[in-house]
């Protein structure tokens, strides 16, 4: 997701610094960026929605790769894309608060953790906001923007402006565990996995029901594989912890697949099996 968000800003002509402390993820970043640019260009041409912006080579040249958060000191906007782990996000945000200028906005791509909680890790909760990009970020025009009670009017206005300049429109929601998207989606994905685990239908049929009956472009199980089953399990646990509701507990099949390392497309197997051409390198687990 971090590389996808970086692509969005670079394609619109903005210089971007991508920080990740995982050497493997950092080394594979340029290749993943190139692959993302190729895919987005092809799909936009097919849909006749090619947008004006930087060329592929120009996009790549606008992205700098680093292992040091200190290289974000001059940033006007920092989009935090770490995994859905509160301890990791706290560590990153506290360090960014020390490094970055007083006017820098911290926009978290959190999928479930309340933004108020994230803002409490900084001395600038008024300049902390949620920007929940959808996957794949370069091909999704909407961003779920989460405004905490502490988020200032100016921070919201500036964030909406940043998003507009990269061709995204903001859907602003109030702060709550999971917000709108994942408060609903994570339950749906978990229940789809439970249905599969109980033998009600095979994976293909579960997905076809949602595609053919409801008109969804992708069924819940393929969606889960795309997101990453580990990310879904983490998100469900965050929702369970912040709501106190046991309905968010990962079902037995989902928990087993994650324990086995079969977490979806990025591992080659999840609810479906994928050929090597679909594999993508794992993102770093600390910051991206």
PDB file of C-alpha atoms in Angstrom:
ATOM      1  CA  UNK A   1       0.000   0.000   0.000  1.00  0.00           C
ATOM      2  CA  UNK A   2       2.845   2.391   0.784  1.00  0.00           C
ATOM      3  CA  UNK A   3       4.281   2.038  -2.713  1.00  0.00           C
ATOM      4  CA  UNK A   4       0.814   2.505  -4.221  1.00  0.00           C
ATOM      5  CA  UNK A   5       0.249   5.723  -2.280  1.00  0.00           C
ATOM      6  CA  UNK A   6       3.696   6.956  -3.306  1.00  0.00           C
ATOM      7  CA  UNK A   7       2.788   6.239  -6.927  1.00  0.00           C
ATOM      8  CA  UNK A   8      -0.370   8.338  -6.610  1.00  0.00           C
ATOM      9  CA  UNK A   9       1.568  11.415  -5.490  1.00  0.00           C
ATOM     10  CA  UNK A  10       4.481  10.953  -7.897  1.00  0.00           C
ATOM     11  CA  UNK A  11       2.192  10.474 -10.894  1.00  0.00           C
ATOM     12  CA  UNK A  12       0.668  13.843 -10.037  1.00  0.00           C
ATOM     13  CA  UNK A  13       4.130  15.406 -10.123  1.00  0.00           C
ATOM     14  CA  UNK A  14       4.943  15.580  -6.416  1.00  0.00           C
ATOM     15  CA  UNK A  15       8.340  14.541  -5.011  1.00  0.00           C
ATOM     16  CA  UNK A  16       7.953  11.630  -2.588  1.00  0.00           C
ATOM     17  CA  UNK A  17      10.200   9.998  -0.008  1.00  0.00           C
ATOM     18  CA  UNK A  18       9.316   6.386   0.814  1.00  0.00           C
ATOM     19  CA  UNK A  19      10.714   5.142   4.118  1.00  0.00           C
ATOM     20  CA  UNK A  20      10.875   1.492   5.128  1.00  0.00           C
ATOM     21  CA  UNK A  21      13.254  -0.129   7.588  1.00  0.00           C
ATOM     22  CA  UNK A  22      12.857  -3.599   6.065  1.00  0.00           C
ATOM     23  CA  UNK A  23      15.865  -3.994   3.713  1.00  0.00           C
ATOM     24  CA  UNK A  24      14.053  -6.510   1.520  1.00  0.00           C
ATOM     25  CA  UNK A  25      10.990  -4.330   1.077  1.00  0.00           C
ATOM     26  CA  UNK A  26      13.156  -1.297   0.427  1.00  0.00           C
ATOM     27  CA  UNK A  27      15.244  -3.125  -2.187  1.00  0.00           C
ATOM     28  CA  UNK A  28      12.146  -4.389  -4.010  1.00  0.00           C
ATOM     29  CA  UNK A  29      10.375  -1.023  -3.849  1.00  0.00           C
ATOM     30  CA  UNK A  30      11.538   0.411  -7.201  1.00  0.00           C
ATOM     31  CA  UNK A  31      10.546  -2.773  -9.036  1.00  0.00           C
ATOM     32  CA  UNK A  32       7.140  -2.791  -7.367  1.00  0.00           C
ATOM     33  CA  UNK A  33       6.681   0.860  -8.275  1.00  0.00           C
ATOM     34  CA  UNK A  34       7.513   0.146 -11.923  1.00  0.00           C
ATOM     35  CA  UNK A  35       5.082  -2.775 -11.938  1.00  0.00           C
ATOM     36  CA  UNK A  36       2.389  -0.587 -10.421  1.00  0.00           C
ATOM     37  CA  UNK A  37       2.916   2.116 -13.021  1.00  0.00           C
ATOM     38  CA  UNK A  38       2.726  -0.419 -15.868  1.00  0.00           C
ATOM     39  CA  UNK A  39      -0.453  -1.975 -14.491  1.00  0.00           C
ATOM     40  CA  UNK A  40      -2.159   1.354 -13.863  1.00  0.00           C
ATOM     41  CA  UNK A  41      -1.224   2.655 -17.324  1.00  0.00           C
ATOM     42  CA  UNK A  42      -2.593  -0.463 -19.012  1.00  0.00           C
ATOM     43  CA  UNK A  43      -5.858  -0.467 -17.087  1.00  0.00           C
ATOM     44  CA  UNK A  44      -6.437   3.253 -17.565  1.00  0.00           C
ATOM     45  CA  UNK A  45      -5.926   2.883 -21.310  1.00  0.00           C
ATOM     46  CA  UNK A  46      -8.411   0.026 -21.393  1.00  0.00           C
ATOM     47  CA  UNK A  47     -10.995   2.059 -19.528  1.00  0.00           C
ATOM     48  CA  UNK A  48     -10.173   5.220 -21.485  1.00  0.00           C
ATOM     49  CA  UNK A  49      -9.534   7.059 -18.249  1.00  0.00           C
ATOM     50  CA  UNK A  50      -5.870   7.858 -18.685  1.00  0.00           C
ATOM     51  CA  UNK A  51      -5.120  10.919 -16.575  1.00  0.00           C
ATOM     52  CA  UNK A  52      -2.621  13.616 -17.365  1.00  0.00           C
ATOM     53  CA  UNK A  53       0.454  13.582 -15.194  1.00  0.00           C
ATOM     54  CA  UNK A  54       4.065  12.549 -15.042  1.00  0.00           C
ATOM     55  CA  UNK A  55       5.411  10.000 -17.490  1.00  0.00           C
ATOM     56  CA  UNK A  56       6.505   6.628 -16.145  1.00  0.00           C
ATOM     57  CA  UNK A  57      10.175   7.637 -16.057  1.00  0.00           C
ATOM     58  CA  UNK A  58       9.318  10.976 -14.501  1.00  0.00           C
ATOM     59  CA  UNK A  59       7.182   9.249 -11.881  1.00  0.00           C
ATOM     60  CA  UNK A  60      10.038   6.945 -10.910  1.00  0.00           C
ATOM     61  CA  UNK A  61      12.483   9.855 -10.727  1.00  0.00           C
ATOM     62  CA  UNK A  62      10.257  11.685  -8.239  1.00  0.00           C
ATOM     63  CA  UNK A  63      10.424   8.857  -5.688  1.00  0.00           C
ATOM     64  CA  UNK A  64      13.328   8.607  -3.265  1.00  0.00           C
ATOM     65  CA  UNK A  65      13.859   5.484  -1.161  1.00  0.00           C
ATOM     66  CA  UNK A  66      15.185   5.614   2.385  1.00  0.00           C
ATOM     67  CA  UNK A  67      15.513   3.585   5.572  1.00  0.00           C
ATOM     68  CA  UNK A  68      15.526   6.683   7.793  1.00  0.00           C
ATOM     69  CA  UNK A  69      12.491   8.528   9.115  1.00  0.00           C
ATOM     70  CA  UNK A  70      14.745  11.580   9.464  1.00  0.00           C
ATOM     71  CA  UNK A  71      14.530  11.973   5.679  1.00  0.00           C
ATOM     72  CA  UNK A  72      10.901  13.047   6.141  1.00  0.00           C
ATOM     73  CA  UNK A  73      11.866  16.133   8.159  1.00  0.00           C
ATOM     74  CA  UNK A  74      10.899  18.562   5.378  1.00  0.00           C
ATOM     75  CA  UNK A  75       7.653  16.840   4.365  1.00  0.00           C
ATOM     76  CA  UNK A  76       4.414  18.835   4.376  1.00  0.00           C
ATOM     77  CA  UNK A  77       2.346  15.647   4.496  1.00  0.00           C
ATOM     78  CA  UNK A  78       3.375  12.266   5.870  1.00  0.00           C
ATOM     79  CA  UNK A  79       1.143   9.324   4.972  1.00  0.00           C
ATOM     80  CA  UNK A  80       1.802   6.549   7.483  1.00  0.00           C
ATOM     81  CA  UNK A  81       1.212   3.101   5.958  1.00  0.00           C
ATOM     82  CA  UNK A  82       2.554   0.749   8.610  1.00  0.00           C
ATOM     83  CA  UNK A  83       0.770  -2.525   9.352  1.00  0.00           C
ATOM     84  CA  UNK A  84      -2.298  -2.389  11.575  1.00  0.00           C
ATOM     85  CA  UNK A  85      -0.377  -2.690  14.815  1.00  0.00           C
ATOM     86  CA  UNK A  86      -0.918   0.041  17.392  1.00  0.00           C
ATOM     87  CA  UNK A  87       2.503  -0.353  19.009  1.00  0.00           C
ATOM     88  CA  UNK A  88       4.287   0.022  15.674  1.00  0.00           C
ATOM     89  CA  UNK A  89       2.223   3.060  14.709  1.00  0.00           C
ATOM     90  CA  UNK A  90       2.851   4.653  18.104  1.00  0.00           C
ATOM     91  CA  UNK A  91       6.598   4.258  17.713  1.00  0.00           C
ATOM     92  CA  UNK A  92       6.544   5.783  14.235  1.00  0.00           C
ATOM     93  CA  UNK A  93       4.266   8.689  15.107  1.00  0.00           C
ATOM     94  CA  UNK A  94       6.231   9.633  18.218  1.00  0.00           C
ATOM     95  CA  UNK A  95       9.419   9.702  16.174  1.00  0.00           C
ATOM     96  CA  UNK A  96       7.806  11.669  13.350  1.00  0.00           C
ATOM     97  CA  UNK A  97       6.455  14.169  15.875  1.00  0.00           C
ATOM     98  CA  UNK A  98      10.019  14.785  17.006  1.00  0.00           C
ATOM     99  CA  UNK A  99      11.453  14.999  13.481  1.00  0.00           C
ATOM    100  CA  UNK A 100       8.894  16.917  11.419  1.00  0.00           C
ATOM    101  CA  UNK A 101       8.035  20.585  11.356  1.00  0.00           C
ATOM    102  CA  UNK A 102       5.169  21.943  13.437  1.00  0.00           C
ATOM    103  CA  UNK A 103       2.885  22.359  10.415  1.00  0.00           C
ATOM    104  CA  UNK A 104       3.382  18.870   9.007  1.00  0.00           C
ATOM    105  CA  UNK A 105       0.188  16.828   8.763  1.00  0.00           C
ATOM    106  CA  UNK A 106       0.290  13.194   9.796  1.00  0.00           C
ATOM    107  CA  UNK A 107      -2.212  11.257   7.690  1.00  0.00           C
ATOM    108  CA  UNK A 108      -2.555   7.644   8.766  1.00  0.00           C
ATOM    109  CA  UNK A 109      -3.654   4.970   6.335  1.00  0.00           C
ATOM    110  CA  UNK A 110      -5.018   3.078   9.330  1.00  0.00           C
ATOM    111  CA  UNK A 111      -7.827   0.725   8.449  1.00  0.00           C
ATOM    112  CA  UNK A 112      -9.335   0.292  11.916  1.00  0.00           C
ATOM    113  CA  UNK A 113      -7.476   2.070  14.743  1.00  0.00           C
ATOM    114  CA  UNK A 114      -9.327   5.222  15.879  1.00  0.00           C
ATOM    115  CA  UNK A 115      -7.562   8.371  14.727  1.00  0.00           C
ATOM    116  CA  UNK A 116      -7.999   9.964  18.160  1.00  0.00           C
ATOM    117  CA  UNK A 117      -5.868   7.169  19.563  1.00  0.00           C
ATOM    118  CA  UNK A 118      -3.164   7.779  16.970  1.00  0.00           C
ATOM    119  CA  UNK A 119      -3.262  11.517  17.559  1.00  0.00           C
ATOM    120  CA  UNK A 120      -2.659  10.951  21.266  1.00  0.00           C
ATOM    121  CA  UNK A 121       0.812   9.649  20.417  1.00  0.00           C
ATOM    122  CA  UNK A 122       1.819  13.131  19.218  1.00  0.00           C
ATOM    123  CA  UNK A 123       1.891  16.704  20.508  1.00  0.00           C
ATOM    124  CA  UNK A 124      -0.183  17.747  17.470  1.00  0.00           C
ATOM    125  CA  UNK A 125      -3.481  15.808  17.561  1.00  0.00           C
ATOM    126  CA  UNK A 126      -5.087  18.680  15.653  1.00  0.00           C
ATOM    127  CA  UNK A 127      -2.832  17.826  12.696  1.00  0.00           C
ATOM    128  CA  UNK A 128      -3.492  14.074  12.699  1.00  0.00           C
ATOM    129  CA  UNK A 129      -6.098  12.685  10.302  1.00  0.00           C
ATOM    130  CA  UNK A 130      -7.011   9.372   8.724  1.00  0.00           C
ATOM    131  CA  UNK A 131      -6.583   8.843   4.969  1.00  0.00           C
ATOM    132  CA  UNK A 132      -7.740   5.321   4.249  1.00  0.00           C
ATOM    133  CA  UNK A 133      -6.685   4.610   0.663  1.00  0.00           C
ATOM    134  CA  UNK A 134      -8.316   1.674  -1.059  1.00  0.00           C
ATOM    135  CA  UNK A 135      -6.295  -1.083  -2.711  1.00  0.00           C
ATOM    136  CA  UNK A 136      -4.900  -0.682  -5.359  1.00  0.00           C
ATOM    137  CA  UNK A 137      -4.466   2.988  -4.466  1.00  0.00           C
ATOM    138  CA  UNK A 138      -3.532   4.263  -7.971  1.00  0.00           C
ATOM    139  CA  UNK A 139      -6.782   2.906  -9.444  1.00  0.00           C
ATOM    140  CA  UNK A 140      -9.222   3.980  -6.731  1.00  0.00           C
ATOM    141  CA  UNK A 141     -10.485   7.557  -6.951  1.00  0.00           C
ATOM    142  CA  UNK A 142     -12.040   7.743  -3.471  1.00  0.00           C
ATOM    143  CA  UNK A 143     -10.272   7.969  -0.106  1.00  0.00           C
ATOM    144  CA  UNK A 144     -12.077   7.479   3.193  1.00  0.00           C
ATOM    145  CA  UNK A 145     -10.959  10.477   5.265  1.00  0.00           C
ATOM    146  CA  UNK A 146     -11.427  10.122   9.005  1.00  0.00           C
ATOM    147  CA  UNK A 147     -11.739  13.247  11.100  1.00  0.00           C
ATOM    148  CA  UNK A 148     -11.169  12.830  14.816  1.00  0.00           C
ATOM    149  CA  UNK A 149     -12.748  15.319  17.245  1.00  0.00           C
ATOM    150  CA  UNK A 150      -9.284  16.844  17.694  1.00  0.00           C
ATOM    151  CA  UNK A 151      -8.584  17.228  13.949  1.00  0.00           C
ATOM    152  CA  UNK A 152      -8.657  20.913  13.019  1.00  0.00           C
ATOM    153  CA  UNK A 153     -10.643  22.486  10.189  1.00  0.00           C
ATOM    154  CA  UNK A 154      -7.372  23.559   8.573  1.00  0.00           C
ATOM    155  CA  UNK A 155      -5.964  20.020   8.661  1.00  0.00           C
ATOM    156  CA  UNK A 156      -9.099  18.663   6.998  1.00  0.00           C
ATOM    157  CA  UNK A 157      -9.054  21.425   4.383  1.00  0.00           C
ATOM    158  CA  UNK A 158      -5.375  20.903   3.581  1.00  0.00           C
ATOM    159  CA  UNK A 159      -5.774  17.125   3.405  1.00  0.00           C
ATOM    160  CA  UNK A 160      -8.712  17.397   1.020  1.00  0.00           C
ATOM    161  CA  UNK A 161      -6.569  19.735  -1.080  1.00  0.00           C
ATOM    162  CA  UNK A 162      -3.657  17.296  -1.181  1.00  0.00           C
ATOM    163  CA  UNK A 163      -6.013  14.515  -2.269  1.00  0.00           C
ATOM    164  CA  UNK A 164      -7.709  16.656  -4.916  1.00  0.00           C
ATOM    165  CA  UNK A 165      -4.330  17.460  -6.441  1.00  0.00           C
ATOM    166  CA  UNK A 166      -3.642  13.746  -6.982  1.00  0.00           C
ATOM    167  CA  UNK A 167      -7.081  13.122  -8.486  1.00  0.00           C
ATOM    168  CA  UNK A 168      -8.763  11.662  -5.402  1.00  0.00           C
ATOM    169  CA  UNK A 169     -11.997  12.746  -3.780  1.00  0.00           C
ATOM    170  CA  UNK A 170     -12.427  12.586  -0.036  1.00  0.00           C
ATOM    171  CA  UNK A 171     -15.346  10.881   1.664  1.00  0.00           C
ATOM    172  CA  UNK A 172     -15.224  12.343   5.171  1.00  0.00           C
ATOM    173  CA  UNK A 173     -16.479  10.246   8.084  1.00  0.00           C
ATOM    174  CA  UNK A 174     -16.394  10.574  11.857  1.00  0.00           C
ATOM    175  CA  UNK A 175     -13.827   8.732  13.909  1.00  0.00           C
ATOM    176  CA  UNK A 176     -14.795   5.273  15.200  1.00  0.00           C
ATOM    177  CA  UNK A 177     -13.178   1.811  15.229  1.00  0.00           C
ATOM    178  CA  UNK A 178     -13.090   0.638  11.609  1.00  0.00           C
ATOM    179  CA  UNK A 179     -14.813   3.837  10.435  1.00  0.00           C
ATOM    180  CA  UNK A 180     -17.347   2.911   7.694  1.00  0.00           C
ATOM    181  CA  UNK A 181     -15.371   0.717   5.310  1.00  0.00           C
ATOM    182  CA  UNK A 182     -13.798  -1.805   7.618  1.00  0.00           C
ATOM    183  CA  UNK A 183     -16.466  -1.781  10.302  1.00  0.00           C
ATOM    184  CA  UNK A 184     -18.609  -3.407   7.598  1.00  0.00           C
ATOM    185  CA  UNK A 185     -16.067  -5.036   5.261  1.00  0.00           C
ATOM    186  CA  UNK A 186     -14.072  -6.974   7.857  1.00  0.00           C
ATOM    187  CA  UNK A 187     -17.211  -8.643   9.183  1.00  0.00           C
ATOM    188  CA  UNK A 188     -18.209  -9.541   5.621  1.00  0.00           C
ATOM    189  CA  UNK A 189     -14.816 -11.073   4.804  1.00  0.00           C
ATOM    190  CA  UNK A 190     -14.719 -12.965   8.080  1.00  0.00           C
ATOM    191  CA  UNK A 191     -18.223 -14.350   7.536  1.00  0.00           C
ATOM    192  CA  UNK A 192     -17.373 -15.345   3.957  1.00  0.00           C
ATOM    193  CA  UNK A 193     -14.402 -17.297   5.328  1.00  0.00           C
ATOM    194  CA  UNK A 194     -16.653 -18.888   7.954  1.00  0.00           C
ATOM    195  CA  UNK A 195     -19.151 -19.956   5.275  1.00  0.00           C
ATOM    196  CA  UNK A 196     -16.300 -21.512   3.299  1.00  0.00           C
ATOM    197  CA  UNK A 197     -14.932 -23.243   6.374  1.00  0.00           C
ATOM    198  CA  UNK A 198     -18.339 -24.706   7.201  1.00  0.00           C
ATOM    199  CA  UNK A 199     -18.623 -26.180   3.708  1.00  0.00           C
ATOM    200  CA  UNK A 200     -21.700 -24.210   2.652  1.00  0.00           C
ATOM    201  CA  UNK A 201     -20.022 -23.484  -0.703  1.00  0.00           C
ATOM    202  CA  UNK A 202     -16.578 -23.562  -2.261  1.00  0.00           C
ATOM    203  CA  UNK A 203     -14.543 -20.362  -2.631  1.00  0.00           C
ATOM    204  CA  UNK A 204     -15.413 -19.801  -6.274  1.00  0.00           C
ATOM    205  CA  UNK A 205     -19.140 -20.132  -5.591  1.00  0.00           C
ATOM    206  CA  UNK A 206     -19.023 -17.809  -2.581  1.00  0.00           C
ATOM    207  CA  UNK A 207     -17.386 -15.159  -4.740  1.00  0.00           C
ATOM    208  CA  UNK A 208     -19.706 -15.731  -7.704  1.00  0.00           C
ATOM    209  CA  UNK A 209     -22.741 -15.155  -5.486  1.00  0.00           C
ATOM    210  CA  UNK A 210     -21.473 -11.678  -4.683  1.00  0.00           C
ATOM    211  CA  UNK A 211     -20.453 -10.967  -8.271  1.00  0.00           C
ATOM    212  CA  UNK A 212     -23.472 -12.390 -10.086  1.00  0.00           C
ATOM    213  CA  UNK A 213     -26.195 -11.644  -7.545  1.00  0.00           C
ATOM    214  CA  UNK A 214     -24.976  -8.305  -6.165  1.00  0.00           C
ATOM    215  CA  UNK A 215     -22.867  -6.995  -9.033  1.00  0.00           C
ATOM    216  CA  UNK A 216     -19.635  -6.800  -7.038  1.00  0.00           C
ATOM    217  CA  UNK A 217     -16.575  -6.667  -9.329  1.00  0.00           C
ATOM    218  CA  UNK A 218     -14.701  -9.036  -7.002  1.00  0.00           C
ATOM    219  CA  UNK A 219     -15.998 -11.530  -4.437  1.00  0.00           C
ATOM    220  CA  UNK A 220     -15.118 -11.322  -0.728  1.00  0.00           C
ATOM    221  CA  UNK A 221     -12.607 -14.180  -0.704  1.00  0.00           C
ATOM    222  CA  UNK A 222     -10.564 -12.868  -3.627  1.00  0.00           C
ATOM    223  CA  UNK A 223     -10.781  -9.438  -2.011  1.00  0.00           C
ATOM    224  CA  UNK A 224      -9.426 -10.925   1.204  1.00  0.00           C
ATOM    225  CA  UNK A 225      -6.526 -12.550  -0.655  1.00  0.00           C
ATOM    226  CA  UNK A 226      -5.734  -9.207  -2.309  1.00  0.00           C
ATOM    227  CA  UNK A 227      -5.756  -7.320   1.005  1.00  0.00           C
ATOM    228  CA  UNK A 228      -3.799 -10.030   2.825  1.00  0.00           C
ATOM    229  CA  UNK A 229      -5.305 -12.432   5.336  1.00  0.00           C
ATOM    230  CA  UNK A 230      -2.814 -11.336   7.985  1.00  0.00           C
ATOM    231  CA  UNK A 231      -3.954  -7.739   7.562  1.00  0.00           C
ATOM    232  CA  UNK A 232      -7.569  -8.836   7.904  1.00  0.00           C
ATOM    233  CA  UNK A 233      -6.837 -10.841  11.046  1.00  0.00           C
ATOM    234  CA  UNK A 234      -4.960  -7.874  12.544  1.00  0.00           C
ATOM    235  CA  UNK A 235      -7.826  -5.534  11.667  1.00  0.00           C
ATOM    236  CA  UNK A 236     -10.427  -7.836  13.200  1.00  0.00           C
ATOM    237  CA  UNK A 237      -8.429  -8.027  16.423  1.00  0.00           C
ATOM    238  CA  UNK A 238      -8.158  -4.226  16.523  1.00  0.00           C
ATOM    239  CA  UNK A 239     -11.921  -3.950  16.059  1.00  0.00           C
ATOM    240  CA  UNK A 240     -12.545  -6.545  18.763  1.00  0.00           C
ATOM    241  CA  UNK A 241     -10.250  -4.741  21.184  1.00  0.00           C
ATOM    242  CA  UNK A 242     -11.686  -1.263  20.563  1.00  0.00           C
ATOM    243  CA  UNK A 243     -15.356  -2.287  20.465  1.00  0.00           C
ATOM    244  CA  UNK A 244     -15.279  -5.106  23.013  1.00  0.00           C
ATOM    245  CA  UNK A 245     -17.458  -7.152  20.639  1.00  0.00           C
ATOM    246  CA  UNK A 246     -16.529 -10.807  20.125  1.00  0.00           C
ATOM    247  CA  UNK A 247     -18.209 -10.908  16.705  1.00  0.00           C
ATOM    248  CA  UNK A 248     -14.957  -9.478  15.349  1.00  0.00           C
ATOM    249  CA  UNK A 249     -12.945 -12.544  16.372  1.00  0.00           C
ATOM    250  CA  UNK A 250     -11.263 -14.097  13.287  1.00  0.00           C
ATOM    251  CA  UNK A 251     -13.018 -17.319  12.287  1.00  0.00           C
ATOM    252  CA  UNK A 252     -11.146 -20.603  12.610  1.00  0.00           C
ATOM    253  CA  UNK A 253     -10.323 -20.949   8.887  1.00  0.00           C
ATOM    254  CA  UNK A 254      -8.942 -17.415   8.649  1.00  0.00           C
ATOM    255  CA  UNK A 255      -6.857 -17.885  11.804  1.00  0.00           C
ATOM    256  CA  UNK A 256      -5.499 -21.211  10.540  1.00  0.00           C
ATOM    257  CA  UNK A 257      -4.464 -19.858   7.140  1.00  0.00           C
ATOM    258  CA  UNK A 258      -2.643 -16.946   8.759  1.00  0.00           C
ATOM    259  CA  UNK A 259      -0.867 -19.275  11.197  1.00  0.00           C
ATOM    260  CA  UNK A 260       0.261 -21.397   8.237  1.00  0.00           C
ATOM    261  CA  UNK A 261       1.592 -18.354   6.396  1.00  0.00           C
ATOM    262  CA  UNK A 262      -0.987 -18.687   3.622  1.00  0.00           C
ATOM    263  CA  UNK A 263      -1.990 -15.034   3.663  1.00  0.00           C
ATOM    264  CA  UNK A 264      -3.164 -14.445   0.089  1.00  0.00           C
ATOM    265  CA  UNK A 265      -1.603 -13.196  -3.105  1.00  0.00           C
ATOM    266  CA  UNK A 266       1.604 -11.962  -1.520  1.00  0.00           C
ATOM    267  CA  UNK A 267       2.419 -15.467  -0.246  1.00  0.00           C
ATOM    268  CA  UNK A 268       1.062 -17.360  -3.270  1.00  0.00           C
ATOM    269  CA  UNK A 269      -1.791 -19.038  -1.422  1.00  0.00           C
ATOM    270  CA  UNK A 270      -4.791 -17.960   0.617  1.00  0.00           C
ATOM    271  CA  UNK A 271      -8.356 -18.901  -0.172  1.00  0.00           C
ATOM    272  CA  UNK A 272      -6.996 -19.409  -3.713  1.00  0.00           C
ATOM    273  CA  UNK A 273      -3.622 -20.464  -5.082  1.00  0.00           C
ATOM    274  CA  UNK A 274      -1.656 -17.999  -7.234  1.00  0.00           C
ATOM    275  CA  UNK A 275       1.063 -18.437  -9.818  1.00  0.00           C
ATOM    276  CA  UNK A 276       4.443 -16.788  -9.317  1.00  0.00           C
ATOM    277  CA  UNK A 277       3.501 -13.885 -11.604  1.00  0.00           C
ATOM    278  CA  UNK A 278       0.937 -12.741  -9.021  1.00  0.00           C
ATOM    279  CA  UNK A 279       3.363 -12.697  -6.116  1.00  0.00           C
ATOM    280  CA  UNK A 280       4.455  -9.383  -4.661  1.00  0.00           C
ATOM    281  CA  UNK A 281       7.126  -8.771  -2.068  1.00  0.00           C
ATOM    282  CA  UNK A 282       6.000  -8.397   1.504  1.00  0.00           C
ATOM    283  CA  UNK A 283       5.872  -4.855   2.851  1.00  0.00           C
ATOM    284  CA  UNK A 284       8.053  -3.964   5.817  1.00  0.00           C
ATOM    285  CA  UNK A 285       6.376  -4.450   9.161  1.00  0.00           C
ATOM    286  CA  UNK A 286       7.622  -1.351  10.950  1.00  0.00           C
ATOM    287  CA  UNK A 287       7.110   1.623   8.712  1.00  0.00           C
ATOM    288  CA  UNK A 288       6.458   2.320   5.062  1.00  0.00           C
TER     289      UNK A 288
END
